[in-house]
PDB file of N, CA and C in Angstrom:
ATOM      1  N   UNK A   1      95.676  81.966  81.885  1.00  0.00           N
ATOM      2  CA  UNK A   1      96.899  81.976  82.649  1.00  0.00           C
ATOM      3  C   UNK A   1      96.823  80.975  83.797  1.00  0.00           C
ATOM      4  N   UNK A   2      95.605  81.111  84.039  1.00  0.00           N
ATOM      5  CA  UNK A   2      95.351  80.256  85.303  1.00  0.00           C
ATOM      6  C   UNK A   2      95.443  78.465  84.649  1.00  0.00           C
ATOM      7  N   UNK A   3      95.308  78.174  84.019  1.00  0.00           N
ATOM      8  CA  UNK A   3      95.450  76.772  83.471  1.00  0.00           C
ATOM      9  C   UNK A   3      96.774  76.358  83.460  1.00  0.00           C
ATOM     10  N   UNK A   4      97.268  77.493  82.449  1.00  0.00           N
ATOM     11  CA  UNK A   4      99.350  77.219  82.682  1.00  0.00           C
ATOM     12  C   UNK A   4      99.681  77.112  84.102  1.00  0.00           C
ATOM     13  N   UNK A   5      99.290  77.547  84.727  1.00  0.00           N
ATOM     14  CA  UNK A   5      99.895  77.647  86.263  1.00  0.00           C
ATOM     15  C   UNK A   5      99.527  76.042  86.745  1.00  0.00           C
ATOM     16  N   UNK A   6      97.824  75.668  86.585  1.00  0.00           N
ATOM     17  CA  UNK A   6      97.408  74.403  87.645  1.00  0.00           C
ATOM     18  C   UNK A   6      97.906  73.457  86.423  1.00  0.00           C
ATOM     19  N   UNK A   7      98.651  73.490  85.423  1.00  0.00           N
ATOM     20  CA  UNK A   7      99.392  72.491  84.988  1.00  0.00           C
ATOM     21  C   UNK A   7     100.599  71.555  85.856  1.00  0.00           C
ATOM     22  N   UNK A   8     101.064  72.209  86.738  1.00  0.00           N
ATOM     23  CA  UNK A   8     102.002  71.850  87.130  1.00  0.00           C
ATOM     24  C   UNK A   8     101.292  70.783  88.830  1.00  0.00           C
ATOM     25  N   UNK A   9     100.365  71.020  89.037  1.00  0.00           N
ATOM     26  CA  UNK A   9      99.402  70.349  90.187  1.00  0.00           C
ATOM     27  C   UNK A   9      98.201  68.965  89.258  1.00  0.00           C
ATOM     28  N   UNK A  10      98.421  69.563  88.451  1.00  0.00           N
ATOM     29  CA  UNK A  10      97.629  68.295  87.349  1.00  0.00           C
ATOM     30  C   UNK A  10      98.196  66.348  87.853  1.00  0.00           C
ATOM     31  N   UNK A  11      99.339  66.532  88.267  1.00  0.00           N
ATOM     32  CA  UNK A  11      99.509  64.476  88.786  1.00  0.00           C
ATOM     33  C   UNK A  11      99.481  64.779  90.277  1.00  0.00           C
ATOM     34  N   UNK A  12      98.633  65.681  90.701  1.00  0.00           N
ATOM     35  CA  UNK A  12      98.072  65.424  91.926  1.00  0.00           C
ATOM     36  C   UNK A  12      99.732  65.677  93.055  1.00  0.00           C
ATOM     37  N   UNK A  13     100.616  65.866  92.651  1.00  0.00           N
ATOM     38  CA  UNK A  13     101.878  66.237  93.216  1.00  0.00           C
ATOM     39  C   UNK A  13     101.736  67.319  94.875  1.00  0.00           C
ATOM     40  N   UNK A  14     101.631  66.730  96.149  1.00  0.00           N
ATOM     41  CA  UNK A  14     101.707  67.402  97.162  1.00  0.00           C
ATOM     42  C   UNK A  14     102.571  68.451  97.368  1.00  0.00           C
ATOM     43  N   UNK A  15     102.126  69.481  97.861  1.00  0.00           N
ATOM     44  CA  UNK A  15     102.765  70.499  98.433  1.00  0.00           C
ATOM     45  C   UNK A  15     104.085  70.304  99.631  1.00  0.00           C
ATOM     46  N   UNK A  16     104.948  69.636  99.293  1.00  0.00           N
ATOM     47  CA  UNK A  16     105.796  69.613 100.282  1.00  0.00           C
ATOM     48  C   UNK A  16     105.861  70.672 101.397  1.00  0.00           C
ATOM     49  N   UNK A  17     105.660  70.191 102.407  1.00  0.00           N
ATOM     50  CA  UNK A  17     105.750  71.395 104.166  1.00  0.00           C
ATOM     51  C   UNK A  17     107.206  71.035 104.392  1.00  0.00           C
ATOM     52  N   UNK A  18     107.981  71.784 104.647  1.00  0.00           N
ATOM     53  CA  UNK A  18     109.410  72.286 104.849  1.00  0.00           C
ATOM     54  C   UNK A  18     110.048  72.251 103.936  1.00  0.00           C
ATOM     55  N   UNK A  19     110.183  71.713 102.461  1.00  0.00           N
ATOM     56  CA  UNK A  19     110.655  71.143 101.545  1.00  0.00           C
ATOM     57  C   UNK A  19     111.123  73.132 100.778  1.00  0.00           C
ATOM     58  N   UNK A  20     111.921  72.984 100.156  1.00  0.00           N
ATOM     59  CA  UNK A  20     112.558  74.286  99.446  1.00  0.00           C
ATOM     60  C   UNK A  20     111.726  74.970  98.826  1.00  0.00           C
ATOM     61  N   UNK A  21     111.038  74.069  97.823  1.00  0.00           N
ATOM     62  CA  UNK A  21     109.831  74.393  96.662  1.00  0.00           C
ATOM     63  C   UNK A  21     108.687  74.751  97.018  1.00  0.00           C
ATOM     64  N   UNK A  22     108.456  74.786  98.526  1.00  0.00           N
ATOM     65  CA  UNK A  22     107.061  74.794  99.147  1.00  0.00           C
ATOM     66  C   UNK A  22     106.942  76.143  98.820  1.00  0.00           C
ATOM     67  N   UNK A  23     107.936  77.278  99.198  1.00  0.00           N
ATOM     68  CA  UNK A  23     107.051  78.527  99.302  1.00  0.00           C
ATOM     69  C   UNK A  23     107.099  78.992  97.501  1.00  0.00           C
ATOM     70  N   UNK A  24     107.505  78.208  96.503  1.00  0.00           N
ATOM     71  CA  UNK A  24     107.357  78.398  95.025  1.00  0.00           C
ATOM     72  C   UNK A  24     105.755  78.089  94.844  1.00  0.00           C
ATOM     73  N   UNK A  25     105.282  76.777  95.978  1.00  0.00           N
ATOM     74  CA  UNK A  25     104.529  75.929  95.045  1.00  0.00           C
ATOM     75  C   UNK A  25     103.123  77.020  95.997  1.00  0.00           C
ATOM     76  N   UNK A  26     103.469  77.269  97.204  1.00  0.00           N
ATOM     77  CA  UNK A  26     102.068  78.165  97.554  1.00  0.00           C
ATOM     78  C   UNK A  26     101.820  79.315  97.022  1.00  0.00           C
ATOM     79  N   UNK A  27     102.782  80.039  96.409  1.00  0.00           N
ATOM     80  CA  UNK A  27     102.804  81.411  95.724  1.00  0.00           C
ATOM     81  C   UNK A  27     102.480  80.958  94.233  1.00  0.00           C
ATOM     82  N   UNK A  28     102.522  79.795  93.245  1.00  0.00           N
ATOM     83  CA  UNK A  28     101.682  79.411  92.574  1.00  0.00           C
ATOM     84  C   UNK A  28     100.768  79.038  92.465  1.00  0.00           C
ATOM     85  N   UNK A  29     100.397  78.610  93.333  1.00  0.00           N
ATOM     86  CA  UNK A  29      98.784  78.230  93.992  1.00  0.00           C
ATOM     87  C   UNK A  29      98.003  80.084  94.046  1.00  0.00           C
ATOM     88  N   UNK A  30      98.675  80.378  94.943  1.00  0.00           N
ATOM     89  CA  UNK A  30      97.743  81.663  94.856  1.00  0.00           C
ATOM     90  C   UNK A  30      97.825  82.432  93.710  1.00  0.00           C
ATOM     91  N   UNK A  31      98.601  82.832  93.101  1.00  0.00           N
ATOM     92  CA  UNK A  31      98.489  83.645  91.252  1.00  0.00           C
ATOM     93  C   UNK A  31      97.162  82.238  90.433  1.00  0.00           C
ATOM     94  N   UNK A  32      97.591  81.204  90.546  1.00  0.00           N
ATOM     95  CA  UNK A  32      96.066  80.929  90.450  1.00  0.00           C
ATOM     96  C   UNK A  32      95.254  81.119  90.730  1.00  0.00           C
ATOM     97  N   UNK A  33      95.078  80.972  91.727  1.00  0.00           N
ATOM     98  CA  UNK A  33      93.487  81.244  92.707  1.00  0.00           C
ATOM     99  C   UNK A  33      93.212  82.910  92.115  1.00  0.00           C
ATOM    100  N   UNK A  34      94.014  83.752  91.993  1.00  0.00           N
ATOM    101  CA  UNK A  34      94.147  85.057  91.777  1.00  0.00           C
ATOM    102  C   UNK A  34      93.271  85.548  90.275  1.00  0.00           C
ATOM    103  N   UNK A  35      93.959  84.170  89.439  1.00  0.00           N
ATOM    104  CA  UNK A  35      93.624  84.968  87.936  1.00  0.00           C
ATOM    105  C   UNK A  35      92.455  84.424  87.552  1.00  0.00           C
ATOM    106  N   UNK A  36      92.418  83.106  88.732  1.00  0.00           N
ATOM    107  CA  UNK A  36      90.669  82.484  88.438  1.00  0.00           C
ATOM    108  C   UNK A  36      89.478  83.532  89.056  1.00  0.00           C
ATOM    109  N   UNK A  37      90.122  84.402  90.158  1.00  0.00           N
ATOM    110  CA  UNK A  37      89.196  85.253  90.720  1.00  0.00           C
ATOM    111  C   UNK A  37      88.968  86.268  89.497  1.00  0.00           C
ATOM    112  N   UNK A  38      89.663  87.076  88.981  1.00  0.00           N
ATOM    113  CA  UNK A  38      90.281  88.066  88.311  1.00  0.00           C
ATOM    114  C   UNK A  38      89.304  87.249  86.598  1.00  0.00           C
ATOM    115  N   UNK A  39      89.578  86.252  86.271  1.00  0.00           N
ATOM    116  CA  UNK A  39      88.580  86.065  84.943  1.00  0.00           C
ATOM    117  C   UNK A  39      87.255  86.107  85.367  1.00  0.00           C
ATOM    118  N   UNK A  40      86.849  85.720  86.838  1.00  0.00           N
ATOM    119  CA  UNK A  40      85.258  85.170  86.788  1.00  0.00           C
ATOM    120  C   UNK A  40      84.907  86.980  86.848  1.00  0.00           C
ATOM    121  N   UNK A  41      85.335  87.595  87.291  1.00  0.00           N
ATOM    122  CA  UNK A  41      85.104  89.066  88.104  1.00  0.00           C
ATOM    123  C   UNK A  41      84.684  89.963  86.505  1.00  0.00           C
ATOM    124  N   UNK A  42      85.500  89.479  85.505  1.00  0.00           N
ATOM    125  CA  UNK A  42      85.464  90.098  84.076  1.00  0.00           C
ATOM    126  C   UNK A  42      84.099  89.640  83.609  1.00  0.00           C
ATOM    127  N   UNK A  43      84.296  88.580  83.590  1.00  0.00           N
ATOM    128  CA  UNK A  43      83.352  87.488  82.841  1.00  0.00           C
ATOM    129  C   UNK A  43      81.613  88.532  83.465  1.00  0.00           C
ATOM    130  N   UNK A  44      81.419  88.287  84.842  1.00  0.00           N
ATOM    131  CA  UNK A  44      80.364  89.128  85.806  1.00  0.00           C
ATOM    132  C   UNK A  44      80.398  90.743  85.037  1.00  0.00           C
ATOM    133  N   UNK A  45      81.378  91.660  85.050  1.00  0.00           N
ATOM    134  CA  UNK A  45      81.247  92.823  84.572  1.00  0.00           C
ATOM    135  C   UNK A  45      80.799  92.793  83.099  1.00  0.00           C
ATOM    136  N   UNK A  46      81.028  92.106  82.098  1.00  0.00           N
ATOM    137  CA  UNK A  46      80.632  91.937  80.684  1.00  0.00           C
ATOM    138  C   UNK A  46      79.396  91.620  80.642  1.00  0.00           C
ATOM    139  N   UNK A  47      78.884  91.198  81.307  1.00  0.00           N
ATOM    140  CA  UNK A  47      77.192  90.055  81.671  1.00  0.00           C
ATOM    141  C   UNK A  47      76.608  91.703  82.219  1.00  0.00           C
ATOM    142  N   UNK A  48      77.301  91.838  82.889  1.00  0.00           N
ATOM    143  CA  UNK A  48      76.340  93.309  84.031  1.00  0.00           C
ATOM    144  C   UNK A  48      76.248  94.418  82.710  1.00  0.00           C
ATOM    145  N   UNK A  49      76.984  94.615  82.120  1.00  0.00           N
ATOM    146  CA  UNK A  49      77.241  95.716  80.888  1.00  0.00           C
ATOM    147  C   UNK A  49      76.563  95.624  79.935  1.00  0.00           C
ATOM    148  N   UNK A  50      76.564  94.131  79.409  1.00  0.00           N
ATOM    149  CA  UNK A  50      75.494  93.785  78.371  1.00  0.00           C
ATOM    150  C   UNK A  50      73.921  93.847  78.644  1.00  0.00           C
ATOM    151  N   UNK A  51      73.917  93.484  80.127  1.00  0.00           N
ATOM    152  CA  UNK A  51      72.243  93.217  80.368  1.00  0.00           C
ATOM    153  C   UNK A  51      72.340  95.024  80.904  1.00  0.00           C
ATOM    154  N   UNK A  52      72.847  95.700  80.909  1.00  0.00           N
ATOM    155  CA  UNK A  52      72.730  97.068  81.070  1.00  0.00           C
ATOM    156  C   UNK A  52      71.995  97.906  79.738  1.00  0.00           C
ATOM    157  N   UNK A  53      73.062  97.312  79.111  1.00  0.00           N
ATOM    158  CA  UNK A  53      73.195  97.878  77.431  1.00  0.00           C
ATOM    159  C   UNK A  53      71.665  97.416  76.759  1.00  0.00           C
ATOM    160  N   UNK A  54      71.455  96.063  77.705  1.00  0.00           N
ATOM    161  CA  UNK A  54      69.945  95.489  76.506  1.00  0.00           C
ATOM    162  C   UNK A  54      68.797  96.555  77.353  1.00  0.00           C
ATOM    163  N   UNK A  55      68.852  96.870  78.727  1.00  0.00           N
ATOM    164  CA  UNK A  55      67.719  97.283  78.950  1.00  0.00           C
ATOM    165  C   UNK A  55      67.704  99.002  78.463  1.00  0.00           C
ATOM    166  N   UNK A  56      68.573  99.515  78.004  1.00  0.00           N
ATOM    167  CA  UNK A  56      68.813 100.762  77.425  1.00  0.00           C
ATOM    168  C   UNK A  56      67.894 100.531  76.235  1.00  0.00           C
ATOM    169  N   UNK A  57      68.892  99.467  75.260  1.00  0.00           N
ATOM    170  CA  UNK A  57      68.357  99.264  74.161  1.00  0.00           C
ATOM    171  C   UNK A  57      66.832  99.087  73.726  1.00  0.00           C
ATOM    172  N   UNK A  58      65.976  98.436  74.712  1.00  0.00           N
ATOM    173  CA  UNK A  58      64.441  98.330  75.289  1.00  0.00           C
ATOM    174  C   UNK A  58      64.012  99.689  75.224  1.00  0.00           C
ATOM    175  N   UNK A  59      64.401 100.113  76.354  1.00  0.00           N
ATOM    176  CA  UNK A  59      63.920 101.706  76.512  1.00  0.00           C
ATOM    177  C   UNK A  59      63.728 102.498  75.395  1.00  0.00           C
ATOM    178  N   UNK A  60      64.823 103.064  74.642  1.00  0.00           N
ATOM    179  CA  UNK A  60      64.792 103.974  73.704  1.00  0.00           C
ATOM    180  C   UNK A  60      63.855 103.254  72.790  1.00  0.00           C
ATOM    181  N   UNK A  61      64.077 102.077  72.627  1.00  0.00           N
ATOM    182  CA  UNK A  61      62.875 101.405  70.951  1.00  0.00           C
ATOM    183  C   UNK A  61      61.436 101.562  71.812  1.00  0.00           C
ATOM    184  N   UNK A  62      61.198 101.134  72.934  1.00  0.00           N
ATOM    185  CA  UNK A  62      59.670 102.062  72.945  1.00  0.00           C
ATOM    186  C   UNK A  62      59.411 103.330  72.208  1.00  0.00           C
ATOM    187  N   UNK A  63      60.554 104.319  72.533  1.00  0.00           N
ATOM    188  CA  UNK A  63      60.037 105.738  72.578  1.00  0.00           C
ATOM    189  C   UNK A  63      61.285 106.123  70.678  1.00  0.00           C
ATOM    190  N   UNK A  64      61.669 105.511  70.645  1.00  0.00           N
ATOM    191  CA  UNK A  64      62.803 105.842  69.215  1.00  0.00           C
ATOM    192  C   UNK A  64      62.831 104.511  68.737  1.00  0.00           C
ATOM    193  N   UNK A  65      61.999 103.548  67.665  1.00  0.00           N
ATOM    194  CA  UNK A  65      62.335 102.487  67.443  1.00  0.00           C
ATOM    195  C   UNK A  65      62.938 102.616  65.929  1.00  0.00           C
ATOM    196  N   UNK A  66      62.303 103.525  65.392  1.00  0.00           N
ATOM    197  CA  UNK A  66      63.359 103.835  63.830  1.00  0.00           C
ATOM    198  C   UNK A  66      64.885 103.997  64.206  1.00  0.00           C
ATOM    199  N   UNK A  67      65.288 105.047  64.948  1.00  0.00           N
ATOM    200  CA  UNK A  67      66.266 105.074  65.474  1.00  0.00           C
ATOM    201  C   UNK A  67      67.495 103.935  65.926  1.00  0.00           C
ATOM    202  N   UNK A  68      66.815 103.157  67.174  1.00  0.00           N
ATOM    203  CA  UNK A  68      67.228 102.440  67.674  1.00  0.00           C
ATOM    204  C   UNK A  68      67.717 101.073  66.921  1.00  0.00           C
ATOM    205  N   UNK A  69      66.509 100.604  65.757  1.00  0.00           N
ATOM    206  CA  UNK A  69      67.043  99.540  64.281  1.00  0.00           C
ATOM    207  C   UNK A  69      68.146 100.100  63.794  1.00  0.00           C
ATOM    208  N   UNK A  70      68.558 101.497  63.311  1.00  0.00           N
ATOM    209  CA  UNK A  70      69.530 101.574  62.795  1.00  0.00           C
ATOM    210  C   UNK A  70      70.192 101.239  63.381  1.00  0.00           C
ATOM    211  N   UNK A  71      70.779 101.474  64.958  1.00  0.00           N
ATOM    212  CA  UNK A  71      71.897 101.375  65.793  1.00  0.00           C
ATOM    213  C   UNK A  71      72.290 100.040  65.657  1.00  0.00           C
ATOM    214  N   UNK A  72      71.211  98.941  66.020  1.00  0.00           N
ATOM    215  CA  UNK A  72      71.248  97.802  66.316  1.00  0.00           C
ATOM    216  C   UNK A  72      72.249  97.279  64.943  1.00  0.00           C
ATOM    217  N   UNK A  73      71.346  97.798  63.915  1.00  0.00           N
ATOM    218  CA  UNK A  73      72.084  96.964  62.671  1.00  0.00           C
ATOM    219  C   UNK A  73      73.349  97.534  62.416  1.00  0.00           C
ATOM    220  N   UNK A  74      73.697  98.218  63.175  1.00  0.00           N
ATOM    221  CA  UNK A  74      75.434  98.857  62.739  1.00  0.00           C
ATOM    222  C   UNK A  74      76.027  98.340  63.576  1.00  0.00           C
ATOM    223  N   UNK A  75      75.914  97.932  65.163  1.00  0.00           N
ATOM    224  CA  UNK A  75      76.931  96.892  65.985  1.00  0.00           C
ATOM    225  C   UNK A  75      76.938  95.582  65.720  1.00  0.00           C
ATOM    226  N   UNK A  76      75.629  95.293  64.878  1.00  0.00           N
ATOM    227  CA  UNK A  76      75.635  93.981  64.733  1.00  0.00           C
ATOM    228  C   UNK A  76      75.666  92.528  65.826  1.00  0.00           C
ATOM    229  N   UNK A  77      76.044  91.506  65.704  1.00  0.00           N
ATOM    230  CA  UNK A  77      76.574  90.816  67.135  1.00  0.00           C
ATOM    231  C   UNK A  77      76.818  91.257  68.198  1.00  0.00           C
ATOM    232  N   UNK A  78      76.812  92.404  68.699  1.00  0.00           N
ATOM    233  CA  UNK A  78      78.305  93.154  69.625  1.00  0.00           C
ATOM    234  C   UNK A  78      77.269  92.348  71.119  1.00  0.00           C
ATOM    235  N   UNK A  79      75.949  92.463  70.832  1.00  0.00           N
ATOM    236  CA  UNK A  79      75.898  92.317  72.371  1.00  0.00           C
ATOM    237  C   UNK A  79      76.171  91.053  72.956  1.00  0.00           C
ATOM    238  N   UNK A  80      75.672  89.809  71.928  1.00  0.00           N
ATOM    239  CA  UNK A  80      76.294  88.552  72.507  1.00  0.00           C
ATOM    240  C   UNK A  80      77.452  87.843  72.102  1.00  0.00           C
ATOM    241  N   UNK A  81      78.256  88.954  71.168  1.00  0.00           N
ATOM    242  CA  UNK A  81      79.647  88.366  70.712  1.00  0.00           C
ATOM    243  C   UNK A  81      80.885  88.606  72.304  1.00  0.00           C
ATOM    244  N   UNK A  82      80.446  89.680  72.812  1.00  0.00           N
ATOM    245  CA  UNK A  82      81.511  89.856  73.767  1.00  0.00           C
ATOM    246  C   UNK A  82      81.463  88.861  74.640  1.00  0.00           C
ATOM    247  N   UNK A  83      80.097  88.634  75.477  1.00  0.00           N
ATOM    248  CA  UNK A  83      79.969  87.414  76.221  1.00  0.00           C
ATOM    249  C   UNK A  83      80.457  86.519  75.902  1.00  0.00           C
ATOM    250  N   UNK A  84      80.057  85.576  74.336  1.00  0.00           N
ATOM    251  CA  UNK A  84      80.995  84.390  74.178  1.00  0.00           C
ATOM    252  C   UNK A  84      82.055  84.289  74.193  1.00  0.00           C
ATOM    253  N   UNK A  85      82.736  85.579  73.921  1.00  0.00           N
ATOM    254  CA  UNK A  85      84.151  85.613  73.253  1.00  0.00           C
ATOM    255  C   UNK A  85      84.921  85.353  74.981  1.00  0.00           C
ATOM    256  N   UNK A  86      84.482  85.439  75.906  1.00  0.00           N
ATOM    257  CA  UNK A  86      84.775  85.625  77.370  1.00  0.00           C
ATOM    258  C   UNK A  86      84.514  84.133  77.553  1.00  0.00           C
ATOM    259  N   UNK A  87      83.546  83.604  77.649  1.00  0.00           N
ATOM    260  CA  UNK A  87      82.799  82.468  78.413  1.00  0.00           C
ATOM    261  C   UNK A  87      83.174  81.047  77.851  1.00  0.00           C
TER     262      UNK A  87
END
């Protein structure tokens, strides 16, 4: 979303100060700034979840590793498909 938005700042086009469009063009500026905060913040929680999920996954195969192969082979990709699918 954030790309559609800094499309319109892409030929370097100034922010007119008093100009009509100014308070359009700062309130697009910030829903950018917003959804760039808002993806990186996702992107961080998926990374924190996964490296959560791997040190689980560690744990139990010490103490359950028959167990834990099955699991693995039934999500398949899942732990580094979500990351890419984000990044």
């Amino acid at each position: 979303m954030a790309n559609v938005i800094s499309k319109r700042f892409e030929f370097k086009q100034p922010i007119l100060v008093g100009h009509h469009s100014e308070r359009k063009a700062r309130k697009e500026q910030e829903r950018m700034n917003s959804n760039m905060k808002n993806a990186v913040q996702e992107r961080d929680k998926i990374q924190h979840y996964n490296w959560k999920l791997r040190v689980l996954l560690h744990t139990l195969t010490r103490k359950y590793s028959d167990l834990v192969n099955i699991f693995v082979k039934s999500i398949g990709g899942l732990l580094d498909g979500e990351v890419q699918a984000v990044a």
